[in-house]
Amino acid sequence: MRSRPRTWGGAMFEASDELKRVFDAAAAGDGGVLDRELEILTEALHGLDRNERPVAWARTEFALGLTLKAKAELDGDERLFEQAVTAFDRANQILREVPAASADTTLRGLLINARAVCAARAAALTGDLGLADAAEAAAKMELAALDAAAEPLDWALAQLQLARLYEARAEVLGEGDARLPGALFALDAAIEIFSEEGCHGLSVIAEDAFARLTRRTAMV
């Protein structure tokens, strides 16, 4: 297995002016700004045709999900985390339908990361581990339905999703460490495919997760 830690930053996703305001408001704990950004992004979605501009539509849904996540963290509201999960799912679904030449594969990786955290935090706030179990079961079903040889990128993304759910479950809920060795194997396989497919952004996301999990398993 690898042990090449890598990090990612702003270069992974060019945040719009709206996202910059979201990040600034989240850091400042300014719920009023987050509420206004939710209105702006919702209105922006109404003005976009998802069929004509699917990637722009997905990016706006991603920004909406991040804003809901920031608001949920500020308010401690599990319903907002669940709404964020729904926004990320809508964005991911449309990106899966976009032709490969136009798809934003790095965005799909970022969606997976954010979705896993929101699902785990919603479960933590409600005390309902069934939410985390359901997310894990759905990820496993998606992975089982994919053929690694015929659909290598989708298969690798599904592996990344499952590994990220395991990691979020361990971090947020304080349980699930027994799953982490399997997550490392999943990430290792995903990294190989991301590299072969020339998906540098996804490779960085997966390798960053691999480094975090390696450190965590060393402490267990």
PDB file of C-alpha atoms in Angstrom:
ATOM      1  CA  MET A   1       0.000   0.000   0.000  1.00  0.00           C
ATOM      2  CA  ARG A   2       0.877   3.625  -0.418  1.00  0.00           C
ATOM      3  CA  SER A   3       1.937   6.041   2.223  1.00  0.00           C
ATOM      4  CA  ARG A   4       2.245   9.161   0.086  1.00  0.00           C
ATOM      5  CA  PRO A   5       0.402  11.905   1.935  1.00  0.00           C
ATOM      6  CA  ARG A   6      -0.831  14.740  -0.209  1.00  0.00           C
ATOM      7  CA  THR A   7      -3.063  17.650   0.555  1.00  0.00           C
ATOM      8  CA  TRP A   8      -5.475  19.713  -1.488  1.00  0.00           C
ATOM      9  CA  GLY A   9      -6.605  23.267  -1.210  1.00  0.00           C
ATOM     10  CA  GLY A  10      -8.299  26.010  -3.139  1.00  0.00           C
ATOM     11  CA  ALA A  11      -6.901  24.794  -6.442  1.00  0.00           C
ATOM     12  CA  MET A  12      -9.134  21.719  -6.240  1.00  0.00           C
ATOM     13  CA  PHE A  13     -12.300  23.731  -6.692  1.00  0.00           C
ATOM     14  CA  GLU A  14     -12.527  27.280  -7.942  1.00  0.00           C
ATOM     15  CA  ALA A  15     -14.946  28.739  -5.431  1.00  0.00           C
ATOM     16  CA  SER A  16     -17.338  31.323  -6.804  1.00  0.00           C
ATOM     17  CA  ASP A  17     -17.918  34.639  -5.080  1.00  0.00           C
ATOM     18  CA  GLU A  18     -20.945  33.034  -3.425  1.00  0.00           C
ATOM     19  CA  LEU A  19     -18.845  30.214  -1.988  1.00  0.00           C
ATOM     20  CA  LYS A  20     -16.231  32.646  -0.713  1.00  0.00           C
ATOM     21  CA  ARG A  21     -18.950  34.496   1.173  1.00  0.00           C
ATOM     22  CA  VAL A  22     -20.244  31.174   2.510  1.00  0.00           C
ATOM     23  CA  PHE A  23     -16.805  30.184   3.793  1.00  0.00           C
ATOM     24  CA  ASP A  24     -16.241  33.620   5.334  1.00  0.00           C
ATOM     25  CA  ALA A  25     -19.685  33.602   6.975  1.00  0.00           C
ATOM     26  CA  ALA A  26     -19.174  30.093   8.323  1.00  0.00           C
ATOM     27  CA  ALA A  27     -15.843  31.102   9.826  1.00  0.00           C
ATOM     28  CA  ALA A  28     -17.434  34.177  11.402  1.00  0.00           C
ATOM     29  CA  GLY A  29     -20.542  32.325  12.562  1.00  0.00           C
ATOM     30  CA  ASP A  30     -22.740  34.731  10.591  1.00  0.00           C
ATOM     31  CA  GLY A  31     -26.056  32.940  10.093  1.00  0.00           C
ATOM     32  CA  GLY A  32     -27.625  35.969   8.424  1.00  0.00           C
ATOM     33  CA  VAL A  33     -25.171  35.860   5.542  1.00  0.00           C
ATOM     34  CA  LEU A  34     -25.676  32.115   5.176  1.00  0.00           C
ATOM     35  CA  ASP A  35     -29.446  32.623   4.987  1.00  0.00           C
ATOM     36  CA  ARG A  36     -29.001  35.211   2.223  1.00  0.00           C
ATOM     37  CA  GLU A  37     -26.648  32.909   0.319  1.00  0.00           C
ATOM     38  CA  LEU A  38     -29.216  30.115   0.512  1.00  0.00           C
ATOM     39  CA  GLU A  39     -31.748  32.460  -1.110  1.00  0.00           C
ATOM     40  CA  ILE A  40     -29.271  33.544  -3.800  1.00  0.00           C
ATOM     41  CA  LEU A  41     -28.247  29.991  -4.684  1.00  0.00           C
ATOM     42  CA  THR A  42     -31.829  28.738  -4.715  1.00  0.00           C
ATOM     43  CA  GLU A  43     -32.789  31.563  -7.073  1.00  0.00           C
ATOM     44  CA  ALA A  44     -29.735  30.812  -9.243  1.00  0.00           C
ATOM     45  CA  LEU A  45     -30.859  27.185  -9.581  1.00  0.00           C
ATOM     46  CA  HIS A  46     -34.272  28.309 -10.780  1.00  0.00           C
ATOM     47  CA  GLY A  47     -32.528  30.331 -13.488  1.00  0.00           C
ATOM     48  CA  LEU A  48     -30.446  27.404 -14.774  1.00  0.00           C
ATOM     49  CA  ASP A  49     -31.558  24.752 -17.248  1.00  0.00           C
ATOM     50  CA  ARG A  50     -30.080  21.483 -15.974  1.00  0.00           C
ATOM     51  CA  ASN A  51     -30.358  19.969 -19.459  1.00  0.00           C
ATOM     52  CA  GLU A  52     -28.545  22.792 -21.247  1.00  0.00           C
ATOM     53  CA  ARG A  53     -25.951  23.524 -18.541  1.00  0.00           C
ATOM     54  CA  PRO A  54     -25.698  20.376 -16.401  1.00  0.00           C
ATOM     55  CA  VAL A  55     -22.236  21.015 -14.991  1.00  0.00           C
ATOM     56  CA  ALA A  56     -23.092  24.607 -13.986  1.00  0.00           C
ATOM     57  CA  TRP A  57     -26.298  23.320 -12.420  1.00  0.00           C
ATOM     58  CA  ALA A  58     -24.396  20.634 -10.487  1.00  0.00           C
ATOM     59  CA  ARG A  59     -21.823  23.162  -9.255  1.00  0.00           C
ATOM     60  CA  THR A  60     -24.610  25.412  -8.006  1.00  0.00           C
ATOM     61  CA  GLU A  61     -26.244  22.460  -6.213  1.00  0.00           C
ATOM     62  CA  PHE A  62     -22.847  21.700  -4.675  1.00  0.00           C
ATOM     63  CA  ALA A  63     -22.578  25.299  -3.450  1.00  0.00           C
ATOM     64  CA  LEU A  64     -26.107  25.045  -2.048  1.00  0.00           C
ATOM     65  CA  GLY A  65     -25.169  21.841  -0.228  1.00  0.00           C
ATOM     66  CA  LEU A  66     -22.069  23.433   1.265  1.00  0.00           C
ATOM     67  CA  THR A  67     -24.124  26.413   2.432  1.00  0.00           C
ATOM     68  CA  LEU A  68     -26.689  24.123   4.046  1.00  0.00           C
ATOM     69  CA  LYS A  69     -23.836  22.217   5.691  1.00  0.00           C
ATOM     70  CA  ALA A  70     -22.348  25.438   7.072  1.00  0.00           C
ATOM     71  CA  LYS A  71     -25.760  26.547   8.378  1.00  0.00           C
ATOM     72  CA  ALA A  72     -26.359  23.107   9.908  1.00  0.00           C
ATOM     73  CA  GLU A  73     -23.029  23.218  11.717  1.00  0.00           C
ATOM     74  CA  LEU A  74     -23.827  26.688  13.044  1.00  0.00           C
ATOM     75  CA  ASP A  75     -27.359  25.807  14.188  1.00  0.00           C
ATOM     76  CA  GLY A  76     -26.798  22.161  15.127  1.00  0.00           C
ATOM     77  CA  ASP A  77     -29.807  21.260  12.965  1.00  0.00           C
ATOM     78  CA  GLU A  78     -29.887  17.681  11.650  1.00  0.00           C
ATOM     79  CA  ARG A  79     -32.602  18.580   9.129  1.00  0.00           C
ATOM     80  CA  LEU A  80     -30.224  20.979   7.389  1.00  0.00           C
ATOM     81  CA  PHE A  81     -27.571  18.267   7.218  1.00  0.00           C
ATOM     82  CA  GLU A  82     -30.153  16.004   5.593  1.00  0.00           C
ATOM     83  CA  GLN A  83     -31.083  18.749   3.117  1.00  0.00           C
ATOM     84  CA  ALA A  84     -27.389  19.150   2.294  1.00  0.00           C
ATOM     85  CA  VAL A  85     -27.136  15.410   1.598  1.00  0.00           C
ATOM     86  CA  THR A  86     -30.083  15.735  -0.795  1.00  0.00           C
ATOM     87  CA  ALA A  87     -28.434  18.651  -2.615  1.00  0.00           C
ATOM     88  CA  PHE A  88     -25.186  16.697  -2.982  1.00  0.00           C
ATOM     89  CA  ASP A  89     -27.128  13.684  -4.285  1.00  0.00           C
ATOM     90  CA  ARG A  90     -28.890  15.810  -6.909  1.00  0.00           C
ATOM     91  CA  ALA A  91     -25.569  17.238  -8.070  1.00  0.00           C
ATOM     92  CA  ASN A  92     -23.907  13.829  -8.202  1.00  0.00           C
ATOM     93  CA  GLN A  93     -26.790  12.333 -10.166  1.00  0.00           C
ATOM     94  CA  ILE A  94     -26.594  14.945 -12.904  1.00  0.00           C
ATOM     95  CA  LEU A  95     -22.802  14.644 -13.101  1.00  0.00           C
ATOM     96  CA  ARG A  96     -23.127  10.896 -13.619  1.00  0.00           C
ATOM     97  CA  GLU A  97     -25.299  11.611 -16.664  1.00  0.00           C
ATOM     98  CA  VAL A  98     -22.875  14.108 -18.215  1.00  0.00           C
ATOM     99  CA  PRO A  99     -20.695  12.811 -21.092  1.00  0.00           C
ATOM    100  CA  ALA A 100     -17.184  11.967 -19.897  1.00  0.00           C
ATOM    101  CA  ALA A 101     -15.610  14.758 -21.935  1.00  0.00           C
ATOM    102  CA  SER A 102     -17.674  17.382 -20.114  1.00  0.00           C
ATOM    103  CA  ALA A 103     -17.847  15.828 -16.650  1.00  0.00           C
ATOM    104  CA  ASP A 104     -16.247  17.422 -13.593  1.00  0.00           C
ATOM    105  CA  THR A 105     -14.816  14.315 -11.922  1.00  0.00           C
ATOM    106  CA  THR A 106     -13.037  16.258  -9.171  1.00  0.00           C
ATOM    107  CA  LEU A 107     -16.353  17.828  -8.171  1.00  0.00           C
ATOM    108  CA  ARG A 108     -17.814  14.335  -7.779  1.00  0.00           C
ATOM    109  CA  GLY A 109     -15.031  13.527  -5.332  1.00  0.00           C
ATOM    110  CA  LEU A 110     -15.696  16.679  -3.327  1.00  0.00           C
ATOM    111  CA  LEU A 111     -19.412  15.883  -3.283  1.00  0.00           C
ATOM    112  CA  ILE A 112     -18.666  12.435  -1.868  1.00  0.00           C
ATOM    113  CA  ASN A 113     -16.509  13.921   0.886  1.00  0.00           C
ATOM    114  CA  ALA A 114     -19.072  16.518   1.948  1.00  0.00           C
ATOM    115  CA  ARG A 115     -22.005  14.101   1.731  1.00  0.00           C
ATOM    116  CA  ALA A 116     -20.336  11.549   4.004  1.00  0.00           C
ATOM    117  CA  VAL A 117     -19.693  14.149   6.701  1.00  0.00           C
ATOM    118  CA  CYS A 118     -23.282  15.442   6.563  1.00  0.00           C
ATOM    119  CA  ALA A 119     -24.766  11.949   6.778  1.00  0.00           C
ATOM    120  CA  ALA A 120     -22.619  11.118   9.816  1.00  0.00           C
ATOM    121  CA  ARG A 121     -23.381  14.414  11.567  1.00  0.00           C
ATOM    122  CA  ALA A 122     -27.111  14.022  11.010  1.00  0.00           C
ATOM    123  CA  ALA A 123     -26.873  10.571  12.617  1.00  0.00           C
ATOM    124  CA  ALA A 124     -24.867  11.980  15.535  1.00  0.00           C
ATOM    125  CA  LEU A 125     -27.359  14.779  16.216  1.00  0.00           C
ATOM    126  CA  THR A 126     -30.395  12.501  16.124  1.00  0.00           C
ATOM    127  CA  GLY A 127     -28.711   9.599  17.885  1.00  0.00           C
ATOM    128  CA  ASP A 128     -30.086   7.428  15.073  1.00  0.00           C
ATOM    129  CA  LEU A 129     -27.297   5.178  13.823  1.00  0.00           C
ATOM    130  CA  GLY A 130     -29.794   3.832  11.318  1.00  0.00           C
ATOM    131  CA  LEU A 131     -29.095   6.922   9.191  1.00  0.00           C
ATOM    132  CA  ALA A 132     -25.409   6.024   9.029  1.00  0.00           C
ATOM    133  CA  ASP A 133     -26.250   2.354   8.432  1.00  0.00           C
ATOM    134  CA  ALA A 134     -28.573   3.296   5.565  1.00  0.00           C
ATOM    135  CA  ALA A 135     -25.932   5.476   3.899  1.00  0.00           C
ATOM    136  CA  GLU A 136     -23.393   2.673   4.208  1.00  0.00           C
ATOM    137  CA  ALA A 137     -25.812   0.063   2.838  1.00  0.00           C
ATOM    138  CA  ALA A 138     -26.681   2.275  -0.139  1.00  0.00           C
ATOM    139  CA  ALA A 139     -22.986   2.803  -0.920  1.00  0.00           C
ATOM    140  CA  LYS A 140     -22.347  -0.934  -0.805  1.00  0.00           C
ATOM    141  CA  MET A 141     -25.282  -1.608  -3.125  1.00  0.00           C
ATOM    142  CA  GLU A 142     -24.002   0.976  -5.586  1.00  0.00           C
ATOM    143  CA  LEU A 143     -20.535  -0.571  -5.505  1.00  0.00           C
ATOM    144  CA  ALA A 144     -21.870  -4.105  -5.967  1.00  0.00           C
ATOM    145  CA  ALA A 145     -23.823  -3.018  -9.054  1.00  0.00           C
ATOM    146  CA  LEU A 146     -20.723  -1.692 -10.806  1.00  0.00           C
ATOM    147  CA  ASP A 147     -18.259  -3.605 -12.989  1.00  0.00           C
ATOM    148  CA  ALA A 148     -14.720  -2.418 -12.260  1.00  0.00           C
ATOM    149  CA  ALA A 149     -13.516  -3.439 -15.711  1.00  0.00           C
ATOM    150  CA  ALA A 150     -16.389  -1.868 -17.647  1.00  0.00           C
ATOM    151  CA  GLU A 151     -16.919   1.202 -15.450  1.00  0.00           C
ATOM    152  CA  PRO A 152     -13.572   1.821 -13.746  1.00  0.00           C
ATOM    153  CA  LEU A 153     -14.100   5.480 -12.830  1.00  0.00           C
ATOM    154  CA  ASP A 154     -17.581   4.989 -11.374  1.00  0.00           C
ATOM    155  CA  TRP A 155     -16.313   1.920  -9.497  1.00  0.00           C
ATOM    156  CA  ALA A 156     -13.384   3.871  -8.043  1.00  0.00           C
ATOM    157  CA  LEU A 157     -15.685   6.726  -7.024  1.00  0.00           C
ATOM    158  CA  ALA A 158     -17.965   4.218  -5.283  1.00  0.00           C
ATOM    159  CA  GLN A 159     -14.947   2.865  -3.409  1.00  0.00           C
ATOM    160  CA  LEU A 160     -14.022   6.409  -2.396  1.00  0.00           C
ATOM    161  CA  GLN A 161     -17.582   7.021  -1.214  1.00  0.00           C
ATOM    162  CA  LEU A 162     -17.646   3.901   0.964  1.00  0.00           C
ATOM    163  CA  ALA A 163     -14.233   4.653   2.453  1.00  0.00           C
ATOM    164  CA  ARG A 164     -15.255   8.227   3.216  1.00  0.00           C
ATOM    165  CA  LEU A 165     -18.424   7.024   4.942  1.00  0.00           C
ATOM    166  CA  TYR A 166     -16.334   4.687   7.117  1.00  0.00           C
ATOM    167  CA  GLU A 167     -13.975   7.539   7.984  1.00  0.00           C
ATOM    168  CA  ALA A 168     -16.776   9.987   8.785  1.00  0.00           C
ATOM    169  CA  ARG A 169     -18.502   7.374  10.923  1.00  0.00           C
ATOM    170  CA  ALA A 170     -15.338   6.834  12.949  1.00  0.00           C
ATOM    171  CA  GLU A 171     -14.631  10.563  13.317  1.00  0.00           C
ATOM    172  CA  VAL A 172     -18.116  11.885  14.012  1.00  0.00           C
ATOM    173  CA  LEU A 173     -19.793   8.959  15.744  1.00  0.00           C
ATOM    174  CA  GLY A 174     -16.716   7.614  17.506  1.00  0.00           C
ATOM    175  CA  GLU A 175     -17.254   4.092  16.238  1.00  0.00           C
ATOM    176  CA  GLY A 176     -16.532   2.065  13.134  1.00  0.00           C
ATOM    177  CA  ASP A 177     -12.735   1.829  13.433  1.00  0.00           C
ATOM    178  CA  ALA A 178     -12.956  -1.886  12.660  1.00  0.00           C
ATOM    179  CA  ARG A 179     -13.999  -0.917   9.119  1.00  0.00           C
ATOM    180  CA  LEU A 180     -10.968   1.287   8.479  1.00  0.00           C
ATOM    181  CA  PRO A 181      -8.557  -1.410   7.206  1.00  0.00           C
ATOM    182  CA  GLY A 182     -11.120  -2.254   4.534  1.00  0.00           C
ATOM    183  CA  ALA A 183     -11.412   1.427   3.717  1.00  0.00           C
ATOM    184  CA  LEU A 184      -7.649   1.597   3.165  1.00  0.00           C
ATOM    185  CA  PHE A 185      -7.794  -1.279   0.676  1.00  0.00           C
ATOM    186  CA  ALA A 186     -10.705   0.414  -1.105  1.00  0.00           C
ATOM    187  CA  LEU A 187      -8.796   3.693  -1.347  1.00  0.00           C
ATOM    188  CA  ASP A 188      -5.686   1.934  -2.605  1.00  0.00           C
ATOM    189  CA  ALA A 189      -7.678   0.375  -5.446  1.00  0.00           C
ATOM    190  CA  ALA A 190      -9.367   3.682  -6.220  1.00  0.00           C
ATOM    191  CA  ILE A 191      -6.075   5.559  -6.368  1.00  0.00           C
ATOM    192  CA  GLU A 192      -4.742   3.114  -8.952  1.00  0.00           C
ATOM    193  CA  ILE A 193      -7.725   3.715 -11.213  1.00  0.00           C
ATOM    194  CA  PHE A 194      -7.743   7.491 -10.755  1.00  0.00           C
ATOM    195  CA  SER A 195      -4.095   7.495 -11.764  1.00  0.00           C
ATOM    196  CA  GLU A 196      -4.716   5.290 -14.798  1.00  0.00           C
ATOM    197  CA  GLU A 197      -7.650   7.458 -15.876  1.00  0.00           C
ATOM    198  CA  GLY A 198      -5.613  10.667 -15.506  1.00  0.00           C
ATOM    199  CA  CYS A 199      -7.907  12.071 -12.789  1.00  0.00           C
ATOM    200  CA  HIS A 200      -5.334  14.043 -10.818  1.00  0.00           C
ATOM    201  CA  GLY A 201      -7.857  15.850  -8.630  1.00  0.00           C
ATOM    202  CA  LEU A 202      -9.511  12.610  -7.553  1.00  0.00           C
ATOM    203  CA  SER A 203      -6.119  11.025  -6.914  1.00  0.00           C
ATOM    204  CA  VAL A 204      -5.262  13.855  -4.541  1.00  0.00           C
ATOM    205  CA  ILE A 205      -8.590  13.523  -2.681  1.00  0.00           C
ATOM    206  CA  ALA A 206      -8.168   9.756  -2.326  1.00  0.00           C
ATOM    207  CA  GLU A 207      -4.519   9.964  -1.288  1.00  0.00           C
ATOM    208  CA  ASP A 208      -5.354  12.612   1.292  1.00  0.00           C
ATOM    209  CA  ALA A 209      -8.007  10.263   2.733  1.00  0.00           C
ATOM    210  CA  PHE A 210      -5.529   7.382   2.610  1.00  0.00           C
ATOM    211  CA  ALA A 211      -3.000   9.373   4.636  1.00  0.00           C
ATOM    212  CA  ARG A 212      -5.606  10.338   7.242  1.00  0.00           C
ATOM    213  CA  LEU A 213      -6.818   6.753   7.635  1.00  0.00           C
ATOM    214  CA  THR A 214      -3.273   5.429   7.845  1.00  0.00           C
ATOM    215  CA  ARG A 215      -2.617   7.766  10.779  1.00  0.00           C
ATOM    216  CA  ARG A 216      -5.922   6.819  12.414  1.00  0.00           C
ATOM    217  CA  THR A 217      -5.409   3.045  12.116  1.00  0.00           C
ATOM    218  CA  ALA A 218      -1.931   3.439  13.605  1.00  0.00           C
ATOM    219  CA  MET A 219      -3.566   4.834  16.757  1.00  0.00           C
ATOM    220  CA  VAL A 220      -6.201   2.107  17.109  1.00  0.00           C
TER     221      VAL A 220
END
